[in-house]
Coordinates of C-alpha atoms and ligand atoms in Angstrom, one line a residue:
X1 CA 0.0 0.0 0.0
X2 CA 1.4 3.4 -1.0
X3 CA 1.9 5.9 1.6
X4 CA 0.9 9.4 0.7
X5 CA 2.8 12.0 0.1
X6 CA 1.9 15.7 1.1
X7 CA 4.8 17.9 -0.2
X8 CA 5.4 21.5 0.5
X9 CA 7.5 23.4 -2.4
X10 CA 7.9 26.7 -1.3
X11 CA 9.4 28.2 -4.7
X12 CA 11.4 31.4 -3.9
X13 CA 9.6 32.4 -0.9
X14 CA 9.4 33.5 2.8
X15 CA 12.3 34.4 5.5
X16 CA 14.2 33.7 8.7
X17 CA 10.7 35.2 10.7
X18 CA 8.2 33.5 8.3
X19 CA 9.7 30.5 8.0
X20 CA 9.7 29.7 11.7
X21 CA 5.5 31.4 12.1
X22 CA 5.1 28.4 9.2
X23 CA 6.7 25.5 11.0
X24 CA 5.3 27.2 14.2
X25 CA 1.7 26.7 12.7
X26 CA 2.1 23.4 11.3
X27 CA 3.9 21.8 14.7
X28 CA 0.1 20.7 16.0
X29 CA -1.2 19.2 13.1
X30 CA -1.5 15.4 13.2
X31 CA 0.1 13.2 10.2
X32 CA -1.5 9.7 10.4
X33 CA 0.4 6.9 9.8
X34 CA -0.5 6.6 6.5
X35 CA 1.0 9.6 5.2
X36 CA 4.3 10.9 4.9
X37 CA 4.8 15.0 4.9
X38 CA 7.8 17.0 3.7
X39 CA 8.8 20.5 3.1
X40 CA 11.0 22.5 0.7
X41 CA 12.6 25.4 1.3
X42 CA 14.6 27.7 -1.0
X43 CA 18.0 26.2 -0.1
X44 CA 19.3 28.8 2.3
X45 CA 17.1 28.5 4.6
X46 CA 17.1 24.2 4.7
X47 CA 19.4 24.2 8.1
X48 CA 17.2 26.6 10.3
X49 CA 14.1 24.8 8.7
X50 CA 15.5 20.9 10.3
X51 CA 16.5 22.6 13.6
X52 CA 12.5 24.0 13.5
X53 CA 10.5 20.3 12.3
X54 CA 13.4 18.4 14.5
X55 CA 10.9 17.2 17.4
X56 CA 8.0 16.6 14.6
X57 CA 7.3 14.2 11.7
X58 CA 7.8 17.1 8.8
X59 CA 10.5 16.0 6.7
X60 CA 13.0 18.4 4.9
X61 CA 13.9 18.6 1.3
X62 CA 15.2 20.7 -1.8
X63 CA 13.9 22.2 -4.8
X64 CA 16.6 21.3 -7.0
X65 CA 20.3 19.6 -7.1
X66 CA 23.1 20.0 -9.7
X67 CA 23.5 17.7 -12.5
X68 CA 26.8 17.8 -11.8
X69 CA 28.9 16.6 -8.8
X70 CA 31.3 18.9 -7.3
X71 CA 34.0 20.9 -9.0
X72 CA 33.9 24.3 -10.7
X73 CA 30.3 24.6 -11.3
X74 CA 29.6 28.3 -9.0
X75 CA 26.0 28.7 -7.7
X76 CA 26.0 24.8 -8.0
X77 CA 24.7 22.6 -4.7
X78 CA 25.5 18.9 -5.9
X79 CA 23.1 15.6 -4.4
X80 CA 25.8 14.5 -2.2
X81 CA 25.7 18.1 -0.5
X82 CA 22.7 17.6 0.1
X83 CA 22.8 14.1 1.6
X84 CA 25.9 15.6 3.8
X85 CA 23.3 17.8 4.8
X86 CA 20.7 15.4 6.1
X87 CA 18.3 15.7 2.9
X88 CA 16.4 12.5 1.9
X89 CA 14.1 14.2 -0.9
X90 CA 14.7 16.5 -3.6
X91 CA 12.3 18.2 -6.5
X92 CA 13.8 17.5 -10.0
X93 CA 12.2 19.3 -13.3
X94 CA 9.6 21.1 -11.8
X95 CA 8.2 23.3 -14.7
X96 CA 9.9 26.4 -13.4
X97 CA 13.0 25.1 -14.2
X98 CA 12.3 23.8 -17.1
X99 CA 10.4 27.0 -18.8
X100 CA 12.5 29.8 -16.8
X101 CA 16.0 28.1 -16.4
X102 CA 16.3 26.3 -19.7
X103 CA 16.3 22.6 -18.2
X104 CA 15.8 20.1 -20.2
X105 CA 14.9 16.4 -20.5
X106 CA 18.5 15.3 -20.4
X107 CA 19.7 17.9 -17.6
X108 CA 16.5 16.3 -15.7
X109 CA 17.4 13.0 -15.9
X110 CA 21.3 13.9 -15.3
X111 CA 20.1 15.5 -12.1
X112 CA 18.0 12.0 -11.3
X113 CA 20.9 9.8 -11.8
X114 CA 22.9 12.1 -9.4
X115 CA 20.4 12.5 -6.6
X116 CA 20.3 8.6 -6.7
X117 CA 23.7 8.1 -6.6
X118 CA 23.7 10.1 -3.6
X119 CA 21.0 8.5 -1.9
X120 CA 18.8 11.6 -2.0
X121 CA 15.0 10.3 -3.3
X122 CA 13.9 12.2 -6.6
X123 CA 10.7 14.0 -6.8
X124 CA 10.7 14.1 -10.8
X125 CA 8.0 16.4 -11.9
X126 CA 6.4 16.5 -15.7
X127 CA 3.4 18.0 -17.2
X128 CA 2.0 19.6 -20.0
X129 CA 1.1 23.2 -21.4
X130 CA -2.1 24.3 -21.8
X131 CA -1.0 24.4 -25.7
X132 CA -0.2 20.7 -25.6
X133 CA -3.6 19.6 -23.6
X134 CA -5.8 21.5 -26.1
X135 CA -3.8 20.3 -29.2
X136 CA -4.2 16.6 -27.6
X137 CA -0.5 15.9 -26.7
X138 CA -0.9 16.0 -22.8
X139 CA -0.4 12.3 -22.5
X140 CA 2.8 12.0 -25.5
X141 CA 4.1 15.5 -23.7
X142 CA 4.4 13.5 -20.2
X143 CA 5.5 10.2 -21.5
X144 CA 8.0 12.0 -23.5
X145 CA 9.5 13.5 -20.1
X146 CA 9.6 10.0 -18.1
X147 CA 11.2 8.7 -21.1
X148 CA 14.3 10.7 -20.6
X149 CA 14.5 10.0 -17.2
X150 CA 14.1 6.3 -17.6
X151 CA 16.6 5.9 -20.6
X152 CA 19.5 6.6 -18.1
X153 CA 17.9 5.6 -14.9
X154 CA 17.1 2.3 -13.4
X155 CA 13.4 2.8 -11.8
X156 CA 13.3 2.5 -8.3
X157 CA 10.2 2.0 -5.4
X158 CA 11.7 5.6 -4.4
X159 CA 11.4 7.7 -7.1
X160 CA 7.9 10.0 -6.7
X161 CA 6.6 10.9 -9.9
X162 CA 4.7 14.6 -9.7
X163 CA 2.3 15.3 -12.6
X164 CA 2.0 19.1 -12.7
X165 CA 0.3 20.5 -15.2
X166 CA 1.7 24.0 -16.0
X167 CA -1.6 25.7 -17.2
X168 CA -2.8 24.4 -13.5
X169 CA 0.5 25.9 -11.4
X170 CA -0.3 29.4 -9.6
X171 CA -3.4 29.7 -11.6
X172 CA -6.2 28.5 -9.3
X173 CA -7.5 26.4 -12.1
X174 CA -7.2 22.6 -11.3
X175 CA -7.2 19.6 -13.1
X176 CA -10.2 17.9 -12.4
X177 CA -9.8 14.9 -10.3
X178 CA -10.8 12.7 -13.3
X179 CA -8.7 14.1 -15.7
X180 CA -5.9 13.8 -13.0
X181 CA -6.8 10.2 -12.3
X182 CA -6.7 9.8 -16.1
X183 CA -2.9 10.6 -16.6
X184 CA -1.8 9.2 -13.2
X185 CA -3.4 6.0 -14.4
X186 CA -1.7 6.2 -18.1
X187 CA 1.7 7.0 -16.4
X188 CA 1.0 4.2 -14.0
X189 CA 0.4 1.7 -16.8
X190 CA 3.5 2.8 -18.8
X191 CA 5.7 2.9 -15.6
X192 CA 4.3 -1.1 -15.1
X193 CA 5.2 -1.5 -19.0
X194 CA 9.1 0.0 -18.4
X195 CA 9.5 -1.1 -14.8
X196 CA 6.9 -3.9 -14.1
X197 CA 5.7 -4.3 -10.3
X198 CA 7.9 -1.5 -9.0
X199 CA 5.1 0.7 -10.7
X200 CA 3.0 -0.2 -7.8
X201 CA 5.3 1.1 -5.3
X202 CA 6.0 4.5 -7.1
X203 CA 4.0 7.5 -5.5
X204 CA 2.6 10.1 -8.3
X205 CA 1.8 13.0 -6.8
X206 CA -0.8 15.7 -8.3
X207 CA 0.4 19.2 -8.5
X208 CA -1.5 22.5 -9.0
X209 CA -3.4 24.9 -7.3
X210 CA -4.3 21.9 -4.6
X211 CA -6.1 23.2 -1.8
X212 CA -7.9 21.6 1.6
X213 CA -11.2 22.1 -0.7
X214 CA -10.0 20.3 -4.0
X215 CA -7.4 17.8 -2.1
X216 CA -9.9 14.9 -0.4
X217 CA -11.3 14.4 -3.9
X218 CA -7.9 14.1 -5.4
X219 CA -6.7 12.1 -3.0
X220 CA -9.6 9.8 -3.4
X221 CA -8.6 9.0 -6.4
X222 CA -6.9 5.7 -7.3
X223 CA -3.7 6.5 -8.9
X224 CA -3.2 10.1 -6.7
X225 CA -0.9 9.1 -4.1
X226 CA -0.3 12.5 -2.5
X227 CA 0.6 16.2 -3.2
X228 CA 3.2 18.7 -5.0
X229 CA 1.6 22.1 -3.4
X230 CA 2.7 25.6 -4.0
X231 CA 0.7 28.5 -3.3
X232 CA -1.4 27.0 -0.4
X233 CA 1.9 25.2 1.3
X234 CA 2.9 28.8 2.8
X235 CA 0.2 29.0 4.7
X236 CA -0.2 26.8 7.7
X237 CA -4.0 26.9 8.1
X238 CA -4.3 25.5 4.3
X239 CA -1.5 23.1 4.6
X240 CA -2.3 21.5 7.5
X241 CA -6.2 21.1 5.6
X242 CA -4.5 19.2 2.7
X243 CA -2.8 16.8 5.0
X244 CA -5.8 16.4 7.0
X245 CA -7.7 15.7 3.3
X246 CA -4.7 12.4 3.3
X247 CA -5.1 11.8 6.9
X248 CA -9.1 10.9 6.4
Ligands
13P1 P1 0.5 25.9 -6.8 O1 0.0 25.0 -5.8 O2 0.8 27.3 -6.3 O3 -0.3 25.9 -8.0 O4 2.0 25.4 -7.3 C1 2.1 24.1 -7.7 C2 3.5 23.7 -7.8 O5 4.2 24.2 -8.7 C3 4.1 22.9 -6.8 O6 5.4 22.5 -7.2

């Protein structure tokens, strides 16, 4: 049975004081055994953020890793930094990245292969346009982007798979949770085809404008094994309704 996953990606927000009201507001919420909570925050702040969730069952990961290991790469934080650093998770390809910073498939699944090398768990997202739904590609656009990762990559019970739309990130519009089940169940079937029963194991998060009132239906879904959230992670009150929405 796959444990879900409520994930917290704070994007290039929030400071020393804001942080620690955010932790501070989460601290009481209860996480039921069946599901698994991390947050990710912009890099700087990671250390203050484990010394904040250390007495509590929030976990602590990155937004991003270098596809490189160490060296002469400036501005570059490799995987095995981060593992030094206590870091079991971090968020590979998320459509920032790919649409503001120029990453590609292959830098994506470069980054993969590193993070797993270090023993640091990917969080690989993918999605579509609103260009490439409404031209009928969604499905191609998404299988296209695991492909990369699994041509170099050996699939593993740890990866997490998030399917974020882009037309659905910072928008407020959402997916429905049919149309979500539908390509969490056609990546599930193609992951079985490429990596047989490990499939089962793999968690495939939904991402995009999730909220405490869209995330229980989600979640109910068969293939939704959890949550990528943006917006509604920086607020305590609303995150702590989403995990209660996987607690239920
Ligand atoms: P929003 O929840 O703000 O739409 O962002 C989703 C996202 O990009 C999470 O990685």
């Amino acid at each position: 049975m796959r444990q879900y996953l409520v994930a917290g990606n704070w994007k290039s927000n929030g400071n020393t004081e804001s942080n620690a009201a955010l932790i501070g507001g989460l601290k009481s919420t209860a996480i039921g055994d069946n599901v698994e909570v991390l947050v990710c925050p912009p890099i700087l702040y990671i250390s203050a953020v484990q010394a904040e969730t250390a007495d509590t069952a929030i976990e602590v990961g990155a937004q991003n890793c270098s596809a490189t290991q160490e060296g002469a790469y400036t501005g570059e934080v490799t995987s095995a930094m981060l593992a030094d650093a206590g870091l079991k998770w971090v968020i590979i390809g998320h459509s920032e990245r790919r649409t503001l910073f120029g990453e590609t498939d292959e830098v994506v699944a470069a980054k993969v292969k590193e993070a797993v090398a270090a023993g640091v768990k990917p969080i690989i997202c993918i999605g579509e346009t609103l260009e490439e739904r409404e031209t009928g590609q969604a499905e191609a656009v998404c299988l296209r982007q695991m492909d990369a990762v699994l041509a170099t990559n050996a699939p593993s019970a740890d990866w997490v798979i998030a399917y974020e739309p882009v037309w659905a990130i910072g928008t407020g519009k959402t997916a429905s949770s049919a149309d979500a089940q539908e390509m969490h169940g056609a990546l599930r079937r193609y992951l079985r085809e490429k990596a047989g029963d490990v499939a089962e194991d793999m968690r495939i998060l939904y991402g995009g404008s999730v909220k405490p009132g869209n995330a229980a239906e989600l979640f109910g879904q068969e293939d939704i094994d959890g949550a990528l959230v943006g917006g509604a992670s920086l607020k305590a009150e609303d995150f702590a309704g989403i995990i209660a929405a996987a607690n239920a």
